[in-house]
Coordinates of C-alpha atoms and ligand atoms in Angstrom, one line a residue:
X1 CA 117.6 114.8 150.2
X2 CA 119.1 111.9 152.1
X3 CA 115.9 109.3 151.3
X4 CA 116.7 105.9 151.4
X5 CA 117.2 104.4 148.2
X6 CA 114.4 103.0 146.9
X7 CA 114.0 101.8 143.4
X8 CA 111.4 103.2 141.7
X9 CA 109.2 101.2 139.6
X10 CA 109.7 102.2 136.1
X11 CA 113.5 101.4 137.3
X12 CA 112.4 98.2 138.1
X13 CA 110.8 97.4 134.6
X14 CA 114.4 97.9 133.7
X15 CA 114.6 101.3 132.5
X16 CA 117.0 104.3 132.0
X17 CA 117.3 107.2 134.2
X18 CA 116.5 109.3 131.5
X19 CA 113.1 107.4 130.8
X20 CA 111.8 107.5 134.1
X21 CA 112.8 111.2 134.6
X22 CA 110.4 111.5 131.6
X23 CA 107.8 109.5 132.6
X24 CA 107.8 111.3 136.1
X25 CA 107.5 114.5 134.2
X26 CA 104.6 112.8 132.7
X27 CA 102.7 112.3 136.0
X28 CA 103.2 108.3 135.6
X29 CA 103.8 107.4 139.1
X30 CA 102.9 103.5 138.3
X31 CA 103.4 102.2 135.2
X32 CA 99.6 100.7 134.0
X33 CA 99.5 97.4 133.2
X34 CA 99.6 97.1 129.9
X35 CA 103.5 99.1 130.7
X36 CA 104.4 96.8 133.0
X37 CA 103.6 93.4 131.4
X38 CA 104.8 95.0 127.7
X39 CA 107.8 96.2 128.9
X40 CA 110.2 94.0 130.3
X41 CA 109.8 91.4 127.1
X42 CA 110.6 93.7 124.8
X43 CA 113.6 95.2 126.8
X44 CA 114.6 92.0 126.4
X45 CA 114.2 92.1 122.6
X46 CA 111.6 89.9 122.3
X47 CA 108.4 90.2 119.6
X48 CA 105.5 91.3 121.6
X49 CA 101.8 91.5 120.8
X50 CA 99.6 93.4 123.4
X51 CA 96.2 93.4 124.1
X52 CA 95.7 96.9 125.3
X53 CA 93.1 99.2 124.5
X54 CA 93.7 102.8 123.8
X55 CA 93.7 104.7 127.2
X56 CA 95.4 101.5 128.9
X57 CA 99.0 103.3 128.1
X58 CA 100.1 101.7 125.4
X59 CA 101.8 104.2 123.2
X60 CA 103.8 104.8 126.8
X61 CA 104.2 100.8 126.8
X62 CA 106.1 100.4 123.5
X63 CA 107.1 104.2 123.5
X64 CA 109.5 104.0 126.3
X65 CA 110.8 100.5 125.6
X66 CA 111.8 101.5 121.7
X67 CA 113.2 104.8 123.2
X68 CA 115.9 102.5 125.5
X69 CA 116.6 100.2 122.6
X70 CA 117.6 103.5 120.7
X71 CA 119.1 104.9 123.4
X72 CA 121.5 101.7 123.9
X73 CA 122.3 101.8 120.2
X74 CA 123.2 105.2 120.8
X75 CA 126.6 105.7 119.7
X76 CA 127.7 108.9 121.1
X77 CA 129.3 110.0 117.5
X78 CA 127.7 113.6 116.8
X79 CA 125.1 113.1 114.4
X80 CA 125.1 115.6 112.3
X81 CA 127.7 114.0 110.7
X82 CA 125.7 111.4 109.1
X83 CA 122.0 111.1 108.0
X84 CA 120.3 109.7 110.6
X85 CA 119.0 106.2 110.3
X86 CA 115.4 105.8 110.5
X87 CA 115.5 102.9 113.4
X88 CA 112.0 102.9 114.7
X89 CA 108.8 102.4 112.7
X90 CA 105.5 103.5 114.1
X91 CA 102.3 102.5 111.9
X92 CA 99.0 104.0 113.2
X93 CA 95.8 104.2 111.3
X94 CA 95.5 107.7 111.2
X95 CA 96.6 111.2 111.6
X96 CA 95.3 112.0 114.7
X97 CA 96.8 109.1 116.3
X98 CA 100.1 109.8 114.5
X99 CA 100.7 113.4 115.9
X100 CA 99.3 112.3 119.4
X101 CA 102.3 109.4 119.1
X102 CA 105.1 111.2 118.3
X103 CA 104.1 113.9 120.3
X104 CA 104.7 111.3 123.2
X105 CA 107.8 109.8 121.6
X106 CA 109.2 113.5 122.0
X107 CA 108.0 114.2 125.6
X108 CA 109.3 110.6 126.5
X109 CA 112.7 111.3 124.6
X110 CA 113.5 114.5 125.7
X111 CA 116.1 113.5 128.5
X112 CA 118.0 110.8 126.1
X113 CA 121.5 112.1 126.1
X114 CA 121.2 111.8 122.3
X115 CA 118.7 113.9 120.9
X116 CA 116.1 111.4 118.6
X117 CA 114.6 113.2 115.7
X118 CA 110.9 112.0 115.3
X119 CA 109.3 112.5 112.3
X120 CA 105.5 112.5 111.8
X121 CA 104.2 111.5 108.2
X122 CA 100.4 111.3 107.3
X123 CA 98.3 111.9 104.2
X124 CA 96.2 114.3 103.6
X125 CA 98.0 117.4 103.6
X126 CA 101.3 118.8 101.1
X127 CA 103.8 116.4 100.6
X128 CA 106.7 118.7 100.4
X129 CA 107.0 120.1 104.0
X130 CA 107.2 116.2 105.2
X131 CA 110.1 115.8 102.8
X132 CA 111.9 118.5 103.7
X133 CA 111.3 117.3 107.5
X134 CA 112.7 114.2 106.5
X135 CA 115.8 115.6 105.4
X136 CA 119.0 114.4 107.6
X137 CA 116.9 111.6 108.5
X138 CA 115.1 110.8 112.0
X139 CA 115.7 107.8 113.8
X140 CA 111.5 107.5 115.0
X141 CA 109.0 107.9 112.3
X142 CA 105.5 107.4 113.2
X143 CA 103.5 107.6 109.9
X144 CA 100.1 105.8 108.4
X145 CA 100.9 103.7 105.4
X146 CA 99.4 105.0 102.6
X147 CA 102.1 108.3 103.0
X148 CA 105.0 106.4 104.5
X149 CA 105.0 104.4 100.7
X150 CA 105.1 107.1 99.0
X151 CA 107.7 109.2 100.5
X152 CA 109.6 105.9 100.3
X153 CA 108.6 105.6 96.8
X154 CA 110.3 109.0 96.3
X155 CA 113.4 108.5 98.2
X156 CA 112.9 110.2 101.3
X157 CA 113.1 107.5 103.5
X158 CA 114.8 104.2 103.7
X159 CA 113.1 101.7 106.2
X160 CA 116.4 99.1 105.9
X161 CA 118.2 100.4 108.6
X162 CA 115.0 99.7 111.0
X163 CA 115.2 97.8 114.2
X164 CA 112.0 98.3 115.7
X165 CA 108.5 98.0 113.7
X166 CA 105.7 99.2 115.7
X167 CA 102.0 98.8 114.7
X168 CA 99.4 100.5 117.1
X169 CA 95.8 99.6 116.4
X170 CA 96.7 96.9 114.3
X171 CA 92.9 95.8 114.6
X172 CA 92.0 99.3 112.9
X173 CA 94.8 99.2 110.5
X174 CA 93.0 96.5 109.0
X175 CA 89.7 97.7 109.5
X176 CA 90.7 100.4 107.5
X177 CA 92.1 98.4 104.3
X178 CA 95.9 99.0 104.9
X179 CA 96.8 95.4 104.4
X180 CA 98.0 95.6 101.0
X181 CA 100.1 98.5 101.6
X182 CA 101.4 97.1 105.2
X183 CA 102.9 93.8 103.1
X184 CA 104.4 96.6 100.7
X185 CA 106.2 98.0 103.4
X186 CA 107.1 95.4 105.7
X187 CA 108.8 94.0 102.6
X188 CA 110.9 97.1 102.9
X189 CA 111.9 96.1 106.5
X190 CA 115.4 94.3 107.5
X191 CA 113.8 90.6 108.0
X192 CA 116.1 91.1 111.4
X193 CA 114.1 93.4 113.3
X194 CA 111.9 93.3 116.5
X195 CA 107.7 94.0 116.2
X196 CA 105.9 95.1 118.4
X197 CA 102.2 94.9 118.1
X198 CA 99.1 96.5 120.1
X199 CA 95.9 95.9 119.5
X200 CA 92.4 95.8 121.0
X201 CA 90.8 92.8 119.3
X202 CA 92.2 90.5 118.0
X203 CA 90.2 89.2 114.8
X204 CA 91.4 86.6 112.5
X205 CA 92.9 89.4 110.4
X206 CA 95.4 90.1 112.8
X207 CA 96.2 87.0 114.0
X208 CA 97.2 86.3 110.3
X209 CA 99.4 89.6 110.3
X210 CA 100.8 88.7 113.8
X211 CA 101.4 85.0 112.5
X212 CA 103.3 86.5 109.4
X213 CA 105.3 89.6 110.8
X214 CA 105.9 88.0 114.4
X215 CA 108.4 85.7 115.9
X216 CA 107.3 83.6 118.7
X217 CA 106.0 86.8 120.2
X218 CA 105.2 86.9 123.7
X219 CA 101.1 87.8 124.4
X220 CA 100.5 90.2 127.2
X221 CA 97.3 91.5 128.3
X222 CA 96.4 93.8 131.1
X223 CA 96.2 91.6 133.9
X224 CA 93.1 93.2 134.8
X225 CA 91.5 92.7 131.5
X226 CA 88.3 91.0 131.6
X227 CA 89.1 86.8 131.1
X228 CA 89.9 87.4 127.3
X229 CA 88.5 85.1 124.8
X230 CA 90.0 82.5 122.7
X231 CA 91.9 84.9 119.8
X232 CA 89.3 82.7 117.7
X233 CA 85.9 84.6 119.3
X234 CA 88.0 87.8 120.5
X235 CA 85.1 90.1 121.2
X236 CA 85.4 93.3 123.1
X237 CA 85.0 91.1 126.2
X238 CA 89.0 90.2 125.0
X239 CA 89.7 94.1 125.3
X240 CA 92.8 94.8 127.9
X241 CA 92.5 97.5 130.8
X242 CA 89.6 99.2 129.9
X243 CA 89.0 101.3 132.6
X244 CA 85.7 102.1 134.8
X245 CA 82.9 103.5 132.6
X246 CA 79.7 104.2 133.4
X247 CA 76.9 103.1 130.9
X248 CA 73.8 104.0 130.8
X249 CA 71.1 103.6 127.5
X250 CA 68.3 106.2 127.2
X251 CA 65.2 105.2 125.5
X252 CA 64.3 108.3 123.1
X253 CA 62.5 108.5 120.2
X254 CA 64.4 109.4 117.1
X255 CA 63.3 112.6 116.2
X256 CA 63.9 113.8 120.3
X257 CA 67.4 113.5 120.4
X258 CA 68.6 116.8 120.1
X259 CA 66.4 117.9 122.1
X260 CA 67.5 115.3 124.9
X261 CA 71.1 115.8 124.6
X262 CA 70.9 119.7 125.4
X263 CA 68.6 118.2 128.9
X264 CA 71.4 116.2 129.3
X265 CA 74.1 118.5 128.9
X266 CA 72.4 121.3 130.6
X267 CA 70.5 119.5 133.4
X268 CA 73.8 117.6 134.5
X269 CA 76.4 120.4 133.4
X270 CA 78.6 118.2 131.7
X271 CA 81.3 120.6 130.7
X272 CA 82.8 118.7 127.6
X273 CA 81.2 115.9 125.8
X274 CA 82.2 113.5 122.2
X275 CA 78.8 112.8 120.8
X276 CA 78.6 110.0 118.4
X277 CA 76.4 110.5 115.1
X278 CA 76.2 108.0 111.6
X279 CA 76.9 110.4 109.3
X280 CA 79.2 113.6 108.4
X281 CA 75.7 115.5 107.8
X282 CA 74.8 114.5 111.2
X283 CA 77.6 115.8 112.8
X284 CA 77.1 119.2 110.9
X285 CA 73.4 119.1 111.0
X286 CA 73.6 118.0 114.8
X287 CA 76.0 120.8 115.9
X288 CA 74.2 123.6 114.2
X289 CA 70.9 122.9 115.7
X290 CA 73.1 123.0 119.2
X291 CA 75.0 126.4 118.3
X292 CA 71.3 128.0 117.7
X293 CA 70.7 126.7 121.2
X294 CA 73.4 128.7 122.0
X295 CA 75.9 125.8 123.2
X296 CA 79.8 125.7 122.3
X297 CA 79.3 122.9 119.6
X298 CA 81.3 121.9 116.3
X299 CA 81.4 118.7 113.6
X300 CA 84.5 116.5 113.6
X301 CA 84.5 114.1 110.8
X302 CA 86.7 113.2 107.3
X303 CA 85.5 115.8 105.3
X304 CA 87.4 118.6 107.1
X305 CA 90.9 119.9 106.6
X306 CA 93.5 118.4 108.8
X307 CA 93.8 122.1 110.4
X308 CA 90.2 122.1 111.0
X309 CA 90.1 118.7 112.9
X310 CA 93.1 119.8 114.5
X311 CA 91.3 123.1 115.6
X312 CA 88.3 121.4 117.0
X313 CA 90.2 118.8 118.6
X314 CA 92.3 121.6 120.5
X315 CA 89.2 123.9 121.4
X316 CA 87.7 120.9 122.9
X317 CA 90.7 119.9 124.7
X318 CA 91.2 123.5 126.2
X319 CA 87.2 123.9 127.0
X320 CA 86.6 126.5 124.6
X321 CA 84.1 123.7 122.8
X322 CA 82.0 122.1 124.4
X323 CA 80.4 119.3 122.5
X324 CA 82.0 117.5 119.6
X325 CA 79.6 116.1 117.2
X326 CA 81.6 112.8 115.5
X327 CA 81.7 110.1 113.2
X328 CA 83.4 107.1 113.6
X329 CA 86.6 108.8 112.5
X330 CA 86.9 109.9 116.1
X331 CA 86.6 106.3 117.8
X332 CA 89.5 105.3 117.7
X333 CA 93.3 106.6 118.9
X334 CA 92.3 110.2 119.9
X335 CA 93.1 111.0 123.3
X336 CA 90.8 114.0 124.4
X337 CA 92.7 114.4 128.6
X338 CA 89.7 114.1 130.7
X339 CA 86.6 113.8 128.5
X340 CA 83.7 112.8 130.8
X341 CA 81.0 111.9 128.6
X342 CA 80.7 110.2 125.4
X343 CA 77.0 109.7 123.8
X344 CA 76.1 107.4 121.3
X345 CA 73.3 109.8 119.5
X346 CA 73.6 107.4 116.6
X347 CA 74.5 103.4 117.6
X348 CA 77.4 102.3 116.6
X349 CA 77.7 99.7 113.9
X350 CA 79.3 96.8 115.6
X351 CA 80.1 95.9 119.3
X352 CA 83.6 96.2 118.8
X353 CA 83.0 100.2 117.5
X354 CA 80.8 100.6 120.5
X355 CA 83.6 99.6 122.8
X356 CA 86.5 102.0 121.0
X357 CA 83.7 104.8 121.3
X358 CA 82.9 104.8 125.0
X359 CA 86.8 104.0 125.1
X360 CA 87.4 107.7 124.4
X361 CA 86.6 108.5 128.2
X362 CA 87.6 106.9 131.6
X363 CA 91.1 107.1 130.1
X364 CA 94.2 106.6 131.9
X365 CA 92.0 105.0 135.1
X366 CA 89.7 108.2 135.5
X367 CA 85.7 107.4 135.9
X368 CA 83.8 108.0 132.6
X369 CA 80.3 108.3 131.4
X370 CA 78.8 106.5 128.6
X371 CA 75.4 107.1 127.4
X372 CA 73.6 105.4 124.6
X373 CA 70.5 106.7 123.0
X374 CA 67.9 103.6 121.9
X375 CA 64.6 103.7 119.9
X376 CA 62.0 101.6 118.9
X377 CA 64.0 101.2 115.7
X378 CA 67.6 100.7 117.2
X379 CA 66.6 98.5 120.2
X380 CA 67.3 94.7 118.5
X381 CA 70.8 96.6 117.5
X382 CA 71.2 97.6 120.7
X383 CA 70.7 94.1 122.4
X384 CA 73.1 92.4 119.8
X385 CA 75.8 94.9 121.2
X386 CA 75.1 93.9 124.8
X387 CA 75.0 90.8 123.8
X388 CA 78.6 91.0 122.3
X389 CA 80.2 92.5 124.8
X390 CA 78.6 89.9 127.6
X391 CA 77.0 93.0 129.1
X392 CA 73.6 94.4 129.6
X393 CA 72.8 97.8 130.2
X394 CA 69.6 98.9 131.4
X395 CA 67.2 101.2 129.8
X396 CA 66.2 104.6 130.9
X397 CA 63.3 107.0 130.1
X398 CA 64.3 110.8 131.2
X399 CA 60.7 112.8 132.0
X400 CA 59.4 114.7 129.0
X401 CA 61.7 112.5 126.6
X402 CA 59.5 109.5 126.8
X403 CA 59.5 107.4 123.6
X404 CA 56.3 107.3 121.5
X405 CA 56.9 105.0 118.9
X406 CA 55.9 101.5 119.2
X407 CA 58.9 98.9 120.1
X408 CA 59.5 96.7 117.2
X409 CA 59.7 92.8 118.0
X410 CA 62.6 90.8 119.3
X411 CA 63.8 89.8 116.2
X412 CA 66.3 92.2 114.4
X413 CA 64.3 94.3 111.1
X414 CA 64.6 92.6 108.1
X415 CA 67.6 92.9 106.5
X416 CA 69.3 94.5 109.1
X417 CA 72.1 94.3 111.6
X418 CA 72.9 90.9 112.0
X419 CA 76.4 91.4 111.2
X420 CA 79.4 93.8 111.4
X421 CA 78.7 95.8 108.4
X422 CA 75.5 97.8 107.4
X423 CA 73.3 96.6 104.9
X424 CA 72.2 100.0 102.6
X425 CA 68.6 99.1 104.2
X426 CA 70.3 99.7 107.6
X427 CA 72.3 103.2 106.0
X428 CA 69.1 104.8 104.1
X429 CA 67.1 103.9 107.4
X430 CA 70.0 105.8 109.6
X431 CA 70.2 108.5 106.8
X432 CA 67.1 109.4 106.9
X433 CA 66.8 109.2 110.8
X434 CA 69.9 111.5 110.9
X435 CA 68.3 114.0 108.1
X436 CA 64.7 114.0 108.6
X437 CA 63.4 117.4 109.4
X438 CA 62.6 115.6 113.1
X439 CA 66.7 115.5 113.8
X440 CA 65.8 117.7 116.7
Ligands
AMP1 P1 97.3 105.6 125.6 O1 96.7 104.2 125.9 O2 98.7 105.4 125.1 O3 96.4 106.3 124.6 O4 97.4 106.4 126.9 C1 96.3 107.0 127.6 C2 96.7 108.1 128.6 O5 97.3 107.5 129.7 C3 97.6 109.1 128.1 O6 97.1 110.4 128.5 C4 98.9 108.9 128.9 O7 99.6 110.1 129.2 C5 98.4 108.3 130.1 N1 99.4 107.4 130.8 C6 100.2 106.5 130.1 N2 101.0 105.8 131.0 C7 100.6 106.3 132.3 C8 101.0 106.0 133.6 N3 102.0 105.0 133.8 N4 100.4 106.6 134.6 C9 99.5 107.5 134.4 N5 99.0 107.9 133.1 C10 99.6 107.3 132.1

C-alpha cells in the first residue's frame, strides 16, 4: 500500500517496530494514558512511579518499555550458549496477577528478534516444575515474593544480573505483608538498576518503599485522573484512569440479597457478573443457593487450588459461568475481558477496596456497572465510603425488595467501621449476616 507515511503513535512514544507490531496485534490503537505518560521516562531510563489503576494499561505501560530495554541489550549472540540472565524483575501480589503479566510480557515480546524467556513463579503449588522452568535462565521473571526468595534461596535464580525491577500493585504488595520479604530481595538486586513502580494509592507505606528503592523518580499519573491528592491524604480520589463506571447502591435488607441478586441478574440479563461477599463461606454458601436456582454460579476465594481458581476464572471469561461469587482475593489485578457488572453483596472493608472492586469492570475504557447492596446495618459504612472517595451514590429500593429493618442512626455502630480494618464486632456481625439461615 502506498499510504503516506505517517508515524504511528506507539512509534512516537519511542518504540520498536517489533513492539508496536505487538501492540497492534493487541488491538491498542492509542496507547492509554497511563502508556503514554509512563513510557517515554523510562525509555529514557529514568525511575518511574505511576499512578495507574489496574484496567488503565499499566502492565502494557511498563511491559513494553522493559521489553525495548531488553531488546536494546540484545546482543544478537545465540543464547543457548549461555544461561540466560534474569534482567527483568516483575513483583505482583499474587498469582493471578502473575500469570495474567507474563502472559502479556509474552504476547508483547513475541516479535523481538531475540526470543525472551519469561518465567512465572508463584506459591502455592509444587516447587519443582518452577525449578525445572527456570533452568537455562529467563531474562523476565514475574513472580510474588514469598516464592521468588525461595527459589533464590535454593539456587535457581540469581537476581544480580537485573536491570529492571518492576513492582505492580505496590499498594497491595504491602497490604498484603510482603515488606519484609521485598527488603530481602531488593537487597539481592544490583544497587544499579532502574524501578519501576505502579500503584493505585499511594499510602505512606509506599511512599516509604518508593523513597527507599527509587531515584529521583519521575511521578506520572493519567492525565485524566481525578485532581489526585497530596501523596499525604491519597484516597481513591488519587486513583489514575479509572474509567466510566456506573454506580448504583440498592437498599435491601440482609437476609433478601440472594433473592435480589437473581432479580437483578434475571430481570436485566446481565450475562456475566463478579459478586463481592465477606467471607469464603459466603462465596460457597452464596453460589450454591444460586446453582439450586438453576443459574451458572461458582465460589472464587483462597481456599481453592490454584487449578480450581484458574478453572473458574476461565469458565467465566469464556461465559460458560455466569456469576462468580468472591472474596477480596479477587479485587485486585484480575482482568476478567469485558465483565459488566460487579456487585458488592457484602461492603467492602475500606474505600480504597471498594474502588479496586468496582475497578474489575469498565476496564480498558469500556462502560461498567457497579452495584452496591446497603442495609439498615451497613448504611453508616456505606456513607464513610462515599465519603472517602468524594462521591455519593444515591440509594435505590427495587419493588418487592423493599428493606424492613429499621435504619440505624447517623453515627457509625459502636465499635465499628471507623477505620480501615474490621473490628471482630464488625467480622462476627458480617459472619453471621453472611451465614444466618436468612442468606437468601
Ligand atoms: P491493565 O491495566 O494492565 O490491567 O490493562 C487492562 C486492559 O487494557 C487489558 O485488557 C489490556 O489488554 C488493555 N489495554 C492495555 N493497553 C491498551 C491500549 N493501548 N489500547 C487498548 N487496550 C489496552
Amino acid at each position: 500500500m502506498n499510504s503516506p507515511a505517517t508515524e504511528s503513535p506507539f512509534e512516537a512514544l519511542g518504540l520498536s517496530a517489533a513492539l508496536q507490531r505487538a501492540a497492534a496485534e493487541q488491538g491498542y490503537d492509542q496507547p492509554t494514558p497511563i502508556q503514554a505518560a509512563a513510557i517515554p521516562p523510562a525509555l529514557r531510563g529514568a525511575d518511574v512511579i505511576g499512578c495507574a489503576h489496574t484496567g488503565s494499561g499499566k502492565t502494557a505501560a511498563f511491559g513494553l518499555a522493559l521489553l525495548q530495554r531488553l531488546e536494546r541489550q540484545a546482543t544478537g549472540a545465540p543464547v543457548r550458549a549461555t544461561r540466560r540472565r534474569t534482567q527483568a524483575l516483575v513483583l505482583v501480589p499474587t498469582r493471578e496477577l502473575a500469570v495474567q503479566v507474563g502472559d502479556t510480557l509474552r504476547r508483547l515480546g513475541r516479535h523481538l528478534t531475540q526470543p525472551l524467556k519469561v518465567a512465572v513463579i508463584f506459591g502455592g503449588v509444587a516447587l519443582n516444575p518452577q525449578m525445572l522452568a527456570l533452568r537455562g535462565g529467563a531474562e523476565v521473571v514475574v513472580a510474588t515474593p514469598g516464592r521468588l526468595l525461595d527459589l533464590a534461596g535454593r539456587n535457581a535464580i540469581t537476581l544480580d544480573g537485573v536491570d529492571v525491577l518492576v513492582l505492580d500493585e505496590a499498594d497491595r504488595l504491602l497490604d498484603e505483608g510482603f515488606a519484609d520479604e521485598l527488603a530481602r530481595l531488593t537487597a539481592l538486586l544490583p544497587v544499579r538498576r532502574q524501578s519501576l513502580f505502579f500503584s493505585a494509592t499511594f499510602p505512606p507505606a509506599v511512599q516509604d518503599l518508593a523513597q527507599a528503592l527509587l531515584r529521583e523518580p519521575v511521578r506520572v499519573d493519567a492525565p485524566d485522573a481525578p485532581r489526585a491528592a497530596a501523596p499525604e491524604t491519597a484516597s481513591p480520589s488519587a486513583i489514575a484512569g479509572v474509567p466510566a463506571i456506573d454506580q448504583r447502591a440498592v437498599e435491601v435488607d440482609a437476609a433478601q440479597r440472594t433473592p435480589l441478586l437473581r432479580h437483578l441478574i434475571e430481570k436485566a440479563a446481565w450475562p456475566r457478573v463478579l459478586v463481592f461477599v465477606a467471607t469464603r463461606y459466603a462465596s460457597e454458601h452464596v453460589a450454591e443457593k444460586l446453582r439450586r436456582a438453576g443459574l451458572a454460579a461458582a465460589a472464587f476465594h483462597g481456599d481453592l487450588s490454584q487449578g480450581a481458581r484458574q478453572r473458574v476464572l476461565a469458565e467465566l471469561n469464556s461465559g460458560k459461568l455466569r456469576i462468580m461469587l468472591a472474596t477480596d482475593m479477587a479485587a485486585r489485578g484480575l482482568h476478567i475481558p469485558g465483565l459488566p457488572v460487579v456487585v458488592n453483596y457484602d461492603l467492602p472493608r475500606s474505600a480504597v477496596d471498594y474502588t479496586h472492586r468496582i475497578g474489575r469492570t469498565a476496564r480498558a475504557g469500556a462502560a461498567g456497572l457497579a452495584v452496591s447492596f446497603v442495609s439498615a446495618a451497613t448504611e453508616a459504612h456505606f456513607r464513610l465510603i462515599e465519603k472517602r472517595q468524594g462521591q455519593r451514590v444515591p440509594r435505590e429500593r427495587i419493588a418487592g425488595f423493599q428493606p424492613r429493618e429499621l435504619a440505624v442512626p447517623a453515627s457509625p455502630p459502636e465499635g465499628g467501621i471507623k477505620g480501615r480494618r474490621k473490628s471482630r464486632k464488625d467480622k462476627l456481625r458480617e459472619a453471621a449476616a453472611a451465614g444466618g439461615p436468612s442468606t437468601g
